Structure formats: C-alpha cells, structure tokens
Coordinates of C-alpha atoms in Angstrom, one line a residue:
X1 CA 198.0 168.2 301.4
X2 CA 195.6 167.5 298.4
X3 CA 196.2 163.7 299.3
X4 CA 195.0 164.6 302.7
X5 CA 192.0 166.7 301.4
X6 CA 190.9 163.8 299.1
X7 CA 191.1 161.2 301.8
X8 CA 189.2 163.6 304.5
X9 CA 191.9 163.5 307.0
X10 CA 193.8 166.1 308.9
X11 CA 197.0 166.9 307.6
X12 CA 200.5 167.7 309.7
X13 CA 203.7 169.1 307.8
X14 CA 207.1 169.1 309.6
X15 CA 210.6 169.8 308.0
X16 CA 212.9 167.4 308.3
X17 CA 215.7 169.8 310.0
X18 CA 212.9 170.2 312.7
X19 CA 213.1 166.9 313.5
X20 CA 216.8 166.7 314.5
X21 CA 215.4 168.3 317.6
X22 CA 213.9 165.6 319.8
X23 CA 211.6 168.3 321.7
X24 CA 210.0 168.9 318.0
X25 CA 210.3 165.5 317.3
X26 CA 208.2 164.6 320.6
X27 CA 205.9 167.4 320.1
X28 CA 205.2 166.4 316.3
X29 CA 204.3 162.9 317.3
X30 CA 202.4 163.8 320.4
X31 CA 200.3 165.8 318.0
X32 CA 199.7 163.1 315.5
X33 CA 198.9 160.5 318.2
X34 CA 196.2 162.5 319.6
X35 CA 194.5 162.4 316.1
X36 CA 192.4 159.4 315.2
X37 CA 194.0 159.2 311.8
X38 CA 196.2 161.8 310.1
X39 CA 198.5 162.2 306.8
X40 CA 202.1 163.3 308.1
X41 CA 204.5 164.9 305.6
X42 CA 208.3 165.2 306.5
X43 CA 209.5 167.7 303.7
X44 CA 213.3 168.1 303.1
X45 CA 213.5 164.3 304.9
X46 CA 216.9 163.7 303.4
X47 CA 218.2 165.7 306.2
X48 CA 217.6 163.1 308.9
X49 CA 220.4 161.3 307.0
X50 CA 221.5 157.9 308.2
X51 CA 222.7 156.6 311.4
X52 CA 225.9 157.3 312.2
X53 CA 226.5 160.6 311.1
X54 CA 225.7 162.2 314.6
X55 CA 224.1 161.6 317.8
X56 CA 221.3 163.8 316.6
X57 CA 220.7 162.1 313.5
X58 CA 220.9 158.6 315.4
X59 CA 218.1 160.0 317.9
X60 CA 215.6 161.2 315.0
X61 CA 216.1 158.4 313.1
X62 CA 215.6 155.7 316.0
X63 CA 212.7 157.7 317.4
X64 CA 211.2 157.8 313.9
X65 CA 211.4 154.1 313.4
X66 CA 210.0 153.0 317.0
X67 CA 206.8 155.6 316.1
X68 CA 206.7 154.0 312.5
X69 CA 206.3 150.8 313.9
X70 CA 203.8 151.8 316.7
X71 CA 201.5 153.6 314.3
X72 CA 201.6 150.7 311.8
X73 CA 200.3 148.6 314.8
X74 CA 196.9 150.6 315.1
X75 CA 197.0 152.0 311.4
X76 CA 196.2 155.6 312.2
X77 CA 198.9 157.4 310.7
X78 CA 200.0 158.0 306.3
X79 CA 203.5 158.8 306.2
X80 CA 204.9 160.6 303.4
X81 CA 208.7 161.8 303.2
X82 CA 209.8 163.9 300.2
X83 CA 213.3 164.7 299.1
X84 CA 215.1 165.6 296.0
X85 CA 217.4 163.1 296.3
X86 CA 217.1 159.2 295.5
X87 CA 215.6 157.3 298.3
X88 CA 218.6 154.9 298.8
X89 CA 220.9 158.0 298.6
X90 CA 218.7 160.0 301.4
X91 CA 217.6 157.4 303.9
X92 CA 218.9 155.1 306.5
X93 CA 218.2 151.6 305.2
X94 CA 215.7 150.5 308.2
X95 CA 213.6 153.6 306.9
X96 CA 212.6 151.7 304.0
X97 CA 211.7 148.3 305.1
X98 CA 208.3 146.9 304.2
X99 CA 205.9 148.5 306.5
X100 CA 207.8 151.4 307.0
X101 CA 208.8 153.9 304.0
X102 CA 208.1 151.4 301.6
X103 CA 207.1 152.8 298.3
X104 CA 208.7 155.2 296.4
X105 CA 207.2 157.7 293.6
X106 CA 209.3 160.0 291.4
X107 CA 207.5 163.3 290.8
X108 CA 209.0 164.1 287.3
X109 CA 208.7 167.8 285.3
X110 CA 205.7 168.5 283.5
X111 CA 205.2 166.5 280.3
X112 CA 204.7 168.8 277.1
X113 CA 200.7 168.1 277.4
X114 CA 200.8 168.9 280.8
X115 CA 202.5 172.4 280.4
X116 CA 200.2 173.1 277.6
X117 CA 197.4 172.6 279.9
X118 CA 199.0 174.6 282.6
X119 CA 199.5 177.7 280.5
X120 CA 195.8 178.1 279.5
X121 CA 195.4 181.3 281.0
X122 CA 198.8 182.5 279.0
X123 CA 197.5 181.1 275.9
X124 CA 194.4 183.3 276.2
X125 CA 196.2 186.6 276.9
X126 CA 198.7 186.1 274.3
X127 CA 196.8 184.7 271.6
X128 CA 199.9 183.1 270.3
X129 CA 201.3 182.0 266.7
X130 CA 201.9 177.9 266.3
X131 CA 205.6 179.0 266.3
X132 CA 205.0 181.1 269.5
X133 CA 203.3 178.5 271.2
X134 CA 205.7 175.8 270.5
X135 CA 208.8 178.0 271.4
X136 CA 206.9 178.8 275.0
X137 CA 206.7 174.8 275.3
X138 CA 210.0 174.2 274.7
X139 CA 211.5 176.8 276.7
X140 CA 209.3 175.7 279.7
X141 CA 210.9 172.1 279.4
X142 CA 211.8 171.0 282.8
X143 CA 209.9 173.6 284.7
X144 CA 207.4 172.9 287.8
X145 CA 203.7 173.6 287.9
X146 CA 205.0 176.5 290.7
X147 CA 207.2 177.9 288.3
X148 CA 204.6 178.4 285.4
X149 CA 202.2 179.6 287.9
X150 CA 204.9 182.2 288.8
X151 CA 204.9 183.1 285.3
X152 CA 201.3 183.4 284.9
X153 CA 201.1 185.9 288.0
X154 CA 203.9 187.8 286.9
X155 CA 202.4 188.5 283.3
X156 CA 199.0 189.1 285.2
X157 CA 200.6 192.1 287.4
X158 CA 202.5 193.2 284.2
X159 CA 199.4 193.6 282.1
X160 CA 197.8 195.4 284.9
X161 CA 200.9 197.8 285.6
X162 CA 200.9 198.8 281.8
X163 CA 197.5 198.8 281.4
X164 CA 197.2 196.1 278.7
X165 CA 194.9 193.5 277.9
X166 CA 197.1 191.4 275.8
X167 CA 200.7 189.7 276.5
X168 CA 203.0 190.3 273.7
X169 CA 205.5 187.2 273.0
X170 CA 208.4 188.9 274.3
X171 CA 206.9 189.5 277.6
X172 CA 206.5 185.6 278.1
X173 CA 209.7 184.6 277.1
X174 CA 211.5 187.0 279.4
X175 CA 209.3 186.1 282.3
X176 CA 210.4 182.7 281.6
X177 CA 213.9 183.3 281.6
X178 CA 213.5 185.3 284.7
X179 CA 211.8 182.5 286.5
X180 CA 214.3 179.8 285.3
X181 CA 217.5 181.6 285.5
X182 CA 217.1 184.8 287.5
X183 CA 216.2 188.4 286.7
X184 CA 218.6 190.0 283.9
X185 CA 221.2 192.6 284.9
X186 CA 221.5 196.0 283.0
X187 CA 225.2 196.0 284.5
X188 CA 226.6 193.7 282.0
X189 CA 229.1 195.4 279.6
X190 CA 228.8 194.7 276.0
X191 CA 232.0 193.0 276.0
X192 CA 230.9 190.7 278.4
X193 CA 228.1 189.9 276.7
X194 CA 229.8 189.1 273.7
X195 CA 232.2 186.7 275.5
X196 CA 229.3 184.9 277.1
X197 CA 227.5 184.5 273.6
X198 CA 230.6 183.2 272.4
X199 CA 231.0 180.9 275.2
X200 CA 227.6 179.6 274.8
X201 CA 227.6 179.4 271.3
X202 CA 230.4 176.9 271.7
X203 CA 228.3 174.8 273.9
X204 CA 225.6 175.0 271.2
X205 CA 227.5 174.1 268.3
X206 CA 229.2 171.1 270.1
X207 CA 225.6 169.9 271.2
X208 CA 224.0 170.0 267.6
X209 CA 227.5 168.0 266.4
X210 CA 228.2 165.5 269.3
X211 CA 224.7 165.2 271.0
X212 CA 222.0 165.7 268.3
X213 CA 219.6 163.9 270.3
X214 CA 219.4 166.6 272.6
X215 CA 219.2 169.9 270.4
X216 CA 219.9 173.2 271.8
X217 CA 216.9 175.5 271.0
X218 CA 218.1 178.6 271.9
X219 CA 220.9 180.6 274.1
X220 CA 220.3 183.5 276.9
X221 CA 222.6 185.6 278.9
X222 CA 221.2 186.5 282.0
X223 CA 223.1 188.8 284.4
X224 CA 226.6 187.8 284.5
X225 CA 225.9 184.2 283.5
X226 CA 224.7 182.5 280.1
X227 CA 223.1 179.2 279.3
X228 CA 222.1 177.1 276.0
X229 CA 218.5 175.8 276.4
X230 CA 218.0 172.5 275.2
X231 CA 214.9 170.3 274.1
X232 CA 215.0 166.9 276.2
X233 CA 211.4 166.4 275.5
X234 CA 211.9 163.1 273.5
X235 CA 214.9 161.9 275.1
X236 CA 215.3 158.6 276.8
X237 CA 218.1 157.2 279.3
X238 CA 221.3 157.6 277.5
X239 CA 224.0 154.6 278.1
X240 CA 227.0 155.9 279.8
X241 CA 229.6 154.5 277.2
X242 CA 233.1 155.8 276.5
X243 CA 232.2 157.5 273.6
X244 CA 229.0 159.0 275.3
X245 CA 231.2 160.3 277.9
X246 CA 233.9 161.9 275.9
X247 CA 231.3 163.6 273.8
X248 CA 229.5 164.8 277.0
X249 CA 232.9 166.3 278.2
X250 CA 233.9 167.8 274.7
X251 CA 230.2 169.8 274.9
X252 CA 231.3 170.8 278.5
X253 CA 234.8 172.2 277.3
X254 CA 233.6 173.9 274.0
X255 CA 232.6 177.0 275.9
X256 CA 236.3 177.5 276.9
X257 CA 237.3 176.3 273.3
X258 CA 235.1 178.9 271.7
X259 CA 236.9 181.8 274.0
X260 CA 240.3 180.9 273.1
X261 CA 239.1 180.4 269.1
X262 CA 237.5 184.1 269.1
X263 CA 239.5 185.9 271.8
X264 CA 243.1 184.3 271.9
X265 CA 245.2 182.0 274.0
X266 CA 245.5 184.6 276.6
X267 CA 242.2 185.8 276.7
X268 CA 239.9 182.7 278.3
X269 CA 237.7 184.0 281.1
X270 CA 236.6 181.9 284.5
X271 CA 233.0 181.3 283.0
X272 CA 234.1 177.7 282.5
X273 CA 234.8 176.9 286.3
X274 CA 231.5 174.9 286.4
X275 CA 232.1 173.6 283.1
X276 CA 235.7 172.3 283.9
X277 CA 234.0 170.9 287.2
X278 CA 231.6 168.9 285.6
X279 CA 234.0 167.5 283.0
X280 CA 236.6 166.3 285.7
X281 CA 233.9 164.6 287.7
X282 CA 232.6 163.0 284.7
X283 CA 235.9 161.8 283.3
X284 CA 237.0 160.8 286.9
X285 CA 233.5 158.8 287.4
X286 CA 234.0 156.9 283.9
X287 CA 237.5 156.2 284.8
X288 CA 237.9 155.4 288.5
X289 CA 234.6 153.8 288.7
X290 CA 233.2 152.8 285.5
X291 CA 236.2 150.9 284.2
X292 CA 236.3 152.9 280.7
X293 CA 239.8 153.8 280.3
X294 CA 241.8 151.1 278.8
X295 CA 245.1 152.2 280.8
X296 CA 243.3 152.0 284.0
X297 CA 242.0 148.7 283.5
X298 CA 238.6 147.4 284.7
X299 CA 239.1 148.8 288.2
X300 CA 236.7 150.4 290.6
X301 CA 238.2 152.5 293.5
X302 CA 235.1 151.7 295.4
X303 CA 235.8 148.0 295.0
X304 CA 239.6 148.9 296.2
X305 CA 238.4 150.6 298.8
X306 CA 235.9 148.1 300.2
X307 CA 238.6 145.2 300.0
X308 CA 241.2 147.4 302.2
X309 CA 238.4 147.6 304.9

C-alpha cells in the first residue's frame, strides 16, 4: 500500500483464498483492467499452491498466468504476492518465470537499530536506564513493527486507565511478553509454575553450554506454557553439521531431562511434546536426507524415492 502511495497509483488488495473462487478471480481482474495503472497485492498467496493439487488450484493459477502475461504486454499492472513461505515452496514454477513474479524479497524482523527507533515514544514514557533499555531491545528481538505498535498502544491505554504519566519498566516487560506469547494466566498453580520453570531452566542451561552463540537472556512462564528468550542479534547462518544437529537436539530434550532430574523418573509431564516433535524432525532430516549418520550411510530418501518413480 505504501508502494502504491509513493508511486501515485491505485491499490487493489485481495487474499489468496478468494482467488480460488473463479468468479472472484474474474471480478478482481475486471476491476484491475478498468484502471489505467494499478498496484495489485495478493496476500496469503501461498494458498494458491501449485497446479495438480485440485481443479480449483489449476484454474486459479492458469487464469492468473494468463492475466499476468496479458498485463505484461501493455504494462499497466504491478503485482506483489506475499507469503510466509519461501517462493520455491509456495508457488508454481510457472509463476516465477521471467516477466511474471520474477523478483523475490525477504522482509526480515526489525534490526536492533530499527527497534530502538520504533520504540521512541516508549522511551519517552519510560525514561529507561541503560540496563532497562538494553533488556527491552533484547526481549523485542524478532518482533515486527506491528507488534511493537501494539505494545505502545497497550502502554498508552494503561497510562490513561491508571492516571500515570510515566511507564514503569515492569509494564513494558509485561506487555512485550503478552504481545509475543499471549496474556498470562492467574489459574496456573504454584506446582505447575515450578515445573515449567524447571523445564525451561533445562533448555537455558543446555543453550548456554552447547549453543553459546545463541545465549539465553531470560525465562518466562505464560499461561500454561513457558519459553526461553534468546538473543539472536549477532547470529549468522549456522552450518548443519552432525555435531550442530546433536547439540540442537540435546537443547530440545534438556527440558525433559531437567524434569526427570528434579521430579523423578515417573514425574515428567507432557510439556515436552513440541520439543520431542522438533527433535525427532531434526534427527530424521539429518539421517534420512542429509547423510549425517554413519550407520545409515550417504543416502537420501528423496533420491531413493525419485529413482523408484
């Protein structure tokens, strides 16, 4: 929308699921064709998928391809497709060919400098110490501009309700947690909260020992769930070596290990369900597709499956 505004062009936005309906698809492009020049935004475009999924997907993609080629000939429409997936995974190959949707840009989370600028109003309300400001910037790592705006609005409403002109640091920390992980729950029992703390402490200690380049900066219990907040500010891309995969799996399983150490062999909870799923997926990927296990050998199930076809 901002791009259309800067270019001085009309803006049309439509959700990908709407285009799976042929009538909606034709209505959208009829509107676009009636405009001399326009920016067209298709949100959740990955819903269109790839041809071969269903007749509806085939019709939508083929119609979109025809429309793209038609507009390319007369140069009156600029298409932007947005998705949370990589283009190669999200879109049919034909959509990505030159002259169609042929430019890809990754919109990454805000940098530390961006977050510091975005929180300018909060700094004015908070008058933070150097330590408080550093903590806020670490806790907001990975948050979007919209999330930070939500934090700002929540703090403004809280100041009005309580008749205060300044924001205590605890308010800011609480609102960041609420916008990242959901509101806290007063129904959590002390025993469950202790169990969550033990579980997350296991993750934090393992992170510090095995993945010190991604250092833990805090633990929080939200509702019936807990999490370890990590500082990834200076983290680059990590090579997926066998040792790195083992360390990652150990960190994931450290929560369950901590529960066993503190509460005994018969007392672990179901809180490690997602950890077990992620660890299993990482191990399976390394062994079945990456050739990182000596016993399995230099094989990939993808290659075997492709040869069988």
